[in-house]
PDB file of C-alpha atoms in Angstrom:
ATOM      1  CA  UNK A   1       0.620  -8.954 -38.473  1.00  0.00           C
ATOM      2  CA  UNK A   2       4.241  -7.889 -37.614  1.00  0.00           C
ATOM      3  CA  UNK A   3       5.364  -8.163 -41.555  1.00  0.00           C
ATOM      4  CA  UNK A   4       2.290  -6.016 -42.948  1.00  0.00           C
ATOM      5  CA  UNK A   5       4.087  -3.301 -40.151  1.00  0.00           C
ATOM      6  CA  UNK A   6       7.902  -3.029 -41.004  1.00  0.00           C
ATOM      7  CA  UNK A   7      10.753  -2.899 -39.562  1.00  0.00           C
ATOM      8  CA  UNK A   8       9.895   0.340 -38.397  1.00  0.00           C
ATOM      9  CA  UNK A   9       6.686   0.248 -36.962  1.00  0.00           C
ATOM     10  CA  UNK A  10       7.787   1.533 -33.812  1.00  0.00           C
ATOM     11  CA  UNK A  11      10.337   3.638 -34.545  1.00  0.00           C
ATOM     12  CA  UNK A  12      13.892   3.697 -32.767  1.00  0.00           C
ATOM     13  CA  UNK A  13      12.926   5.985 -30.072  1.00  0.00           C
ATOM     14  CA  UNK A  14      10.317   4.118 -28.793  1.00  0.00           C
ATOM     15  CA  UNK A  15      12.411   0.776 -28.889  1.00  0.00           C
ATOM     16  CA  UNK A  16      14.958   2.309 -26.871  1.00  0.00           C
ATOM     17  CA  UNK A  17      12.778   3.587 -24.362  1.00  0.00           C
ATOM     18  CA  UNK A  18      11.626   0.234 -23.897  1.00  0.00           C
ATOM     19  CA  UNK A  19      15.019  -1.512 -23.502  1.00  0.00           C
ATOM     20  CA  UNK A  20      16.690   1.544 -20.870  1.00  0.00           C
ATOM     21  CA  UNK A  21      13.441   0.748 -18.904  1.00  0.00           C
ATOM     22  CA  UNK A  22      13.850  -3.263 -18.963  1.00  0.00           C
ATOM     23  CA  UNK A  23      17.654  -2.773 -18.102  1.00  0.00           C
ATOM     24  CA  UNK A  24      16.871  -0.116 -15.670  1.00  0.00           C
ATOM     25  CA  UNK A  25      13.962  -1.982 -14.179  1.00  0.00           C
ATOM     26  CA  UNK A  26      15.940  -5.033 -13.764  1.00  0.00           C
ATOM     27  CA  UNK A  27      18.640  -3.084 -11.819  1.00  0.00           C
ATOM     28  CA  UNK A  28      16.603  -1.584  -9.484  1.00  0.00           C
ATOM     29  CA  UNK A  29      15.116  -4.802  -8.588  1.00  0.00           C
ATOM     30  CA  UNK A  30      18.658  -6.148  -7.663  1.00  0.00           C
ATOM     31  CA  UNK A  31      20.019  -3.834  -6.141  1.00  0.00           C
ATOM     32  CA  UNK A  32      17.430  -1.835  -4.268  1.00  0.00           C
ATOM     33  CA  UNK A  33      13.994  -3.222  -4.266  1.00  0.00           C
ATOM     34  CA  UNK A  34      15.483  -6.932  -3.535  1.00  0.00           C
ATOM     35  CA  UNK A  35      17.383  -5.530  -0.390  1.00  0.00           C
ATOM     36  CA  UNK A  36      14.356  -4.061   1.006  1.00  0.00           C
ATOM     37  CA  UNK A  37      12.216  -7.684   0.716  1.00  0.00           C
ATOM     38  CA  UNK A  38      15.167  -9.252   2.171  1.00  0.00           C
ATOM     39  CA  UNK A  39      15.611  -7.229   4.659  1.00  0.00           C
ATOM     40  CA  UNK A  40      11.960  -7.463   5.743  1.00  0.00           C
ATOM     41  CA  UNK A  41      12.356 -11.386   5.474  1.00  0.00           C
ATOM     42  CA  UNK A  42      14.958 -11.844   7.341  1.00  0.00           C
ATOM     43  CA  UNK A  43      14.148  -9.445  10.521  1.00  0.00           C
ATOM     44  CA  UNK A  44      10.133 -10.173  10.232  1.00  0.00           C
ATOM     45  CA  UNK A  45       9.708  -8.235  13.671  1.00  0.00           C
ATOM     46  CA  UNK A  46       8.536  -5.699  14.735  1.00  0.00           C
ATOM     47  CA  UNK A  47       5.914  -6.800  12.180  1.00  0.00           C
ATOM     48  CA  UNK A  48       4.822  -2.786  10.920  1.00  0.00           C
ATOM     49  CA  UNK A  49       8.336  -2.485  10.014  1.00  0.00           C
ATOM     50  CA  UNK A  50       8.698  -5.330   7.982  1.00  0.00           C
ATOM     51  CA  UNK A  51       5.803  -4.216   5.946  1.00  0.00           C
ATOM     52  CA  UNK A  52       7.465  -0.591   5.550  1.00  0.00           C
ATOM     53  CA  UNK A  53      10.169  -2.396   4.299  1.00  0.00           C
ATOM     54  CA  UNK A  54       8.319  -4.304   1.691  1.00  0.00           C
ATOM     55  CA  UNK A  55       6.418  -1.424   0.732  1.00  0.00           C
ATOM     56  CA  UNK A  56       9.258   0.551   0.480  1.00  0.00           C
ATOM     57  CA  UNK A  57      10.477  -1.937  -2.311  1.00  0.00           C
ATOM     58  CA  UNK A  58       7.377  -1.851  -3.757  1.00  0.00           C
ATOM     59  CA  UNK A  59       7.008   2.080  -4.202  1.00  0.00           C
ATOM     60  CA  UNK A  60      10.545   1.787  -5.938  1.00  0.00           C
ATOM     61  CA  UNK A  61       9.245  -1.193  -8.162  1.00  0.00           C
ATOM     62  CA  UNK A  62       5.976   1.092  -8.839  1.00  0.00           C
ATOM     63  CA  UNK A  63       8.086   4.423  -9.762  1.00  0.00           C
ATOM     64  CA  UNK A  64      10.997   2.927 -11.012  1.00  0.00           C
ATOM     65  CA  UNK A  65       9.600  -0.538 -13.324  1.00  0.00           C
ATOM     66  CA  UNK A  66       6.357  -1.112 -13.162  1.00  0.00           C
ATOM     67  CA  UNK A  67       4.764   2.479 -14.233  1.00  0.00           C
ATOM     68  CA  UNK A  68       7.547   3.571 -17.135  1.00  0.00           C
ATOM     69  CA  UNK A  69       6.977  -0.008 -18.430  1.00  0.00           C
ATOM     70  CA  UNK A  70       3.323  -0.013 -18.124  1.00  0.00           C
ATOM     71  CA  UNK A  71       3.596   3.157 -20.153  1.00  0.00           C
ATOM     72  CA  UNK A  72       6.039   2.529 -22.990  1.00  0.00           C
ATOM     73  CA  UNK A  73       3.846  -0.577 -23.240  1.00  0.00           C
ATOM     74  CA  UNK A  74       0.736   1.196 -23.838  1.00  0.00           C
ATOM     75  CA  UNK A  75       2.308   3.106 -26.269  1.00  0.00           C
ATOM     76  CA  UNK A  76       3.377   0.010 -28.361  1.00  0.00           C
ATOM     77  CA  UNK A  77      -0.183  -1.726 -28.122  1.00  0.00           C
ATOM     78  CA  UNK A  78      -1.540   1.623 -29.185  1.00  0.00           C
ATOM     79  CA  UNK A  79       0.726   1.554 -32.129  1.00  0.00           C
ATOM     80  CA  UNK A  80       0.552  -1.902 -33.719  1.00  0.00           C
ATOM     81  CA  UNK A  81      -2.475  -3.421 -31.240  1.00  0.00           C
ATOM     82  CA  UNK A  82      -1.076  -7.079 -30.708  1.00  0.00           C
ATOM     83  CA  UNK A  83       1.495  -7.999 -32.708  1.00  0.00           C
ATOM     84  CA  UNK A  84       2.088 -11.411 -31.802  1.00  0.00           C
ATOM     85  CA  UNK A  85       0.430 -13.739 -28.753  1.00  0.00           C
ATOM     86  CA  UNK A  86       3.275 -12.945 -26.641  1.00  0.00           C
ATOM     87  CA  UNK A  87       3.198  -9.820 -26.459  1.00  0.00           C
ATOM     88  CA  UNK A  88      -0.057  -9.901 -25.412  1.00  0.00           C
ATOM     89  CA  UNK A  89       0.409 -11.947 -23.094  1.00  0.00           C
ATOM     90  CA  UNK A  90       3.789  -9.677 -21.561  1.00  0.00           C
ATOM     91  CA  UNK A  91       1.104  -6.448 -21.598  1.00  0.00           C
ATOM     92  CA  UNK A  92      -1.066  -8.817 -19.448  1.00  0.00           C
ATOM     93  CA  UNK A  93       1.830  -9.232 -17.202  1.00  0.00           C
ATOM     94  CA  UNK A  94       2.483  -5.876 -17.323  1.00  0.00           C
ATOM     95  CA  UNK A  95      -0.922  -4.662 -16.566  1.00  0.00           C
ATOM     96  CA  UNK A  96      -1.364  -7.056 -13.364  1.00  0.00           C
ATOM     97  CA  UNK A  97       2.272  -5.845 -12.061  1.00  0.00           C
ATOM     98  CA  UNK A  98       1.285  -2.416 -12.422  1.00  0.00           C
ATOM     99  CA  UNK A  99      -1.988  -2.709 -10.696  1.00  0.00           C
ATOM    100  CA  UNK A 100      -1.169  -4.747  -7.816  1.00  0.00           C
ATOM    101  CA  UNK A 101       1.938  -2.791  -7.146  1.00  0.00           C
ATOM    102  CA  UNK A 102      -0.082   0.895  -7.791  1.00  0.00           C
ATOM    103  CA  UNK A 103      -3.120  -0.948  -5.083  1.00  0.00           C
ATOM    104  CA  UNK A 104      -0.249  -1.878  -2.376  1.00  0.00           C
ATOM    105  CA  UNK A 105       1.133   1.404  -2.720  1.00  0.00           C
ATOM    106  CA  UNK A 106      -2.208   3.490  -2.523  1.00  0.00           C
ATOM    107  CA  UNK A 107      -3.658   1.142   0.236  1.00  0.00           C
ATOM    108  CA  UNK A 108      -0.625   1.887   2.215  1.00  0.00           C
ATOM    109  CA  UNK A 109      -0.895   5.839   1.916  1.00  0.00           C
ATOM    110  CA  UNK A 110      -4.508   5.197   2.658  1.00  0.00           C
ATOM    111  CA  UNK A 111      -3.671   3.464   5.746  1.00  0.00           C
ATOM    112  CA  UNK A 112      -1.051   6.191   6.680  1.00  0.00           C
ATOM    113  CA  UNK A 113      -3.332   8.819   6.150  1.00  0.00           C
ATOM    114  CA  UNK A 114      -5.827   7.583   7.787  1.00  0.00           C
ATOM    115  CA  UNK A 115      -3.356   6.965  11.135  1.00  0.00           C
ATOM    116  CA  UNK A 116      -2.438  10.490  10.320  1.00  0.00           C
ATOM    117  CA  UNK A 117      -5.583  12.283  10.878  1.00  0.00           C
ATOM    118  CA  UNK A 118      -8.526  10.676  12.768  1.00  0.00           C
ATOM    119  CA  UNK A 119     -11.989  11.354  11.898  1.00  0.00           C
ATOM    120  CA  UNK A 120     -14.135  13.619  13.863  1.00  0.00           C
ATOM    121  CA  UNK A 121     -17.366  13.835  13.863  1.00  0.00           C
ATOM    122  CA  UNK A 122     -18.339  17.608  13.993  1.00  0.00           C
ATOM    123  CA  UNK A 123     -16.634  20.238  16.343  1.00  0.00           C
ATOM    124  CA  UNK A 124     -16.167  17.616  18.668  1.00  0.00           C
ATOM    125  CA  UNK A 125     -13.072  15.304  19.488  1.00  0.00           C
ATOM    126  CA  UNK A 126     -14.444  11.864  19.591  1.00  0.00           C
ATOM    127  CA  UNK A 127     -12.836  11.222  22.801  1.00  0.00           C
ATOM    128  CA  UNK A 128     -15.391  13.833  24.856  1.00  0.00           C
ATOM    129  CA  UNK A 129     -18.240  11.684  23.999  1.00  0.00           C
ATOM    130  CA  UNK A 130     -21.587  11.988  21.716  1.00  0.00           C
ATOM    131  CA  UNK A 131     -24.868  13.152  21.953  1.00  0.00           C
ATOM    132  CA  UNK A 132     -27.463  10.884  21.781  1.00  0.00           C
ATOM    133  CA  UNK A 133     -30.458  11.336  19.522  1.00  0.00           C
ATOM    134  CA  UNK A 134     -32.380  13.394  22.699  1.00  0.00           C
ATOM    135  CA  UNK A 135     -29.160  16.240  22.373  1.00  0.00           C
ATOM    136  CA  UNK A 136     -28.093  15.085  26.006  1.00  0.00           C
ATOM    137  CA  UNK A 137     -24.237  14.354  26.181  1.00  0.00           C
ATOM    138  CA  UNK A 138     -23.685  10.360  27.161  1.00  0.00           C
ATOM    139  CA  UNK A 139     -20.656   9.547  29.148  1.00  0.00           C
ATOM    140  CA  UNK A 140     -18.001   7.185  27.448  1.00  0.00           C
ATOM    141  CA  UNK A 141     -17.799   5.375  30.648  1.00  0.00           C
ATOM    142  CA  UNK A 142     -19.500   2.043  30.501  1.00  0.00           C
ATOM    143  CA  UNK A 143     -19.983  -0.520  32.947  1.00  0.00           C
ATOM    144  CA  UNK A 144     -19.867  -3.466  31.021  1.00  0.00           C
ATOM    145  CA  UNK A 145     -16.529  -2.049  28.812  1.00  0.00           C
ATOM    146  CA  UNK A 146     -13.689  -4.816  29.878  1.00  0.00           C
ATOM    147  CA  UNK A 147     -14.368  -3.986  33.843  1.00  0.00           C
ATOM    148  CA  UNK A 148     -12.363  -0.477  32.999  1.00  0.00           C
ATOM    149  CA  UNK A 149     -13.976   1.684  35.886  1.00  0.00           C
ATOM    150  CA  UNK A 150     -14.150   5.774  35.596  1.00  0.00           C
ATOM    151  CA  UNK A 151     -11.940   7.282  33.147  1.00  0.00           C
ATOM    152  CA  UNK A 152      -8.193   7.281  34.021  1.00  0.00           C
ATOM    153  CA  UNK A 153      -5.979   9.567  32.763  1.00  0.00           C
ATOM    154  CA  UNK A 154      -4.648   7.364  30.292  1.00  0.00           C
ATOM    155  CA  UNK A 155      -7.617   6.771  28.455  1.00  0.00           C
ATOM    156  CA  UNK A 156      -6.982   8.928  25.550  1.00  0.00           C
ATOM    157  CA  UNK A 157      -3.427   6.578  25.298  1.00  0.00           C
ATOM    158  CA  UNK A 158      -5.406   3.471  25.513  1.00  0.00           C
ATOM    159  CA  UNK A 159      -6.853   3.014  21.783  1.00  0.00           C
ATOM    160  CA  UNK A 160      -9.883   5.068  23.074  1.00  0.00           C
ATOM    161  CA  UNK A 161     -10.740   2.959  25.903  1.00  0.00           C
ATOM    162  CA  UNK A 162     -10.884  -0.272  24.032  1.00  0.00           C
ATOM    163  CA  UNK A 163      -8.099  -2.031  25.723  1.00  0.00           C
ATOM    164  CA  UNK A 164      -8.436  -2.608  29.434  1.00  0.00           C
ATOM    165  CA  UNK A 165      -6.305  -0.650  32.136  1.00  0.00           C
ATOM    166  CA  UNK A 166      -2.963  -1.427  32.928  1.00  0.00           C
ATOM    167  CA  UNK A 167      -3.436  -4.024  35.580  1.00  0.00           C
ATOM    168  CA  UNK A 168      -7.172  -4.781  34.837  1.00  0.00           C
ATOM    169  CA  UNK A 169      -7.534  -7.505  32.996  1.00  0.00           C
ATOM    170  CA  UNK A 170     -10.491  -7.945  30.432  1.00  0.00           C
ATOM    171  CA  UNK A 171     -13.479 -10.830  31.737  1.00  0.00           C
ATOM    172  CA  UNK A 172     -15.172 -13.285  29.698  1.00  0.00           C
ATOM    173  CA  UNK A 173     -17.769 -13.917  31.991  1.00  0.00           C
TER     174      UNK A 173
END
């Protein structure tokens, strides 16, 4: 229990840390993070940059709050395990902040990465076509592909040929 630790348990330096993070963490929020989910509220379109905008917020909640806190809590709960029901229940809070701000923030780079750099199967760009299991090349050019006709030279620009051609219109036959 609390008593059987002291006064002292944690030590000054460590209860410090803890308070400059909850004050600084706090700040951030209102004056950057909350201008940033604002911001993508209140202009929700072009909808890819709202969600920069919120995810710009929540990097800054991640770097700035949630991580230092997540920390400095560990730290504590390492020292004197669980104190008292609430704090348990705040390192539970803290915990769930940290991951679901660290998974926004790594699904985003994922996302950005993967925009980045397209996969490629082999020496081969994926827009000259496979090889079927025979080793004979197979044309990208398929009949039944939203009515598209021969390769235009826009195909590379059109998602890799899965939207239809600028004044062709997809049927649903």
């Amino acid at each position: 229990r609390s008593s059987d630790l002291g006064d002292d348990a944690l030590g000054s330096k460590l209860v410090n840390a803890y308070l400059a993070m909850t004050i600084l963490s706090a700040l951030f929020y209102l004056l950057i993070s909350s201008v940033f989910y604002m911001w993508a509220w209140r202009y929700p379109e072009p909808e890819e940059i709202a969600k920069r905008r919120r995810i710009y917020g929540i990097i800054g909640n991640l770097i700035v709050s949630d991580f230092p806190i997540f920390m400095v809590e560990v730290q504590i709960v390492w020292k004197v395990q669980f104190a008292t029901p609430l704090q348990g229940l705040c390192f539970i809070f803290t915990c769930l902040s940290f991951a679901y701000s660290a998974f926004r923030v790594w699904t985003f780079i994922m996302v950005k990465v993967i925009k980045h750099q397209a996969p490629v199967a082999g020496a081969q760009s994926t827009y000259t076509g496979g090889r079927g299991f025979n080793g004979i090349p197979q044309n990208t050019y398929s009949p039944n592909r939203f009515d598209e006709g021969p390769r235009s030279d826009d195909f590379d620009m059109r998602a890799g040929g899965v939207l239809p051609a600028p004044g062709r219109g997809a049927s649903y036959h």
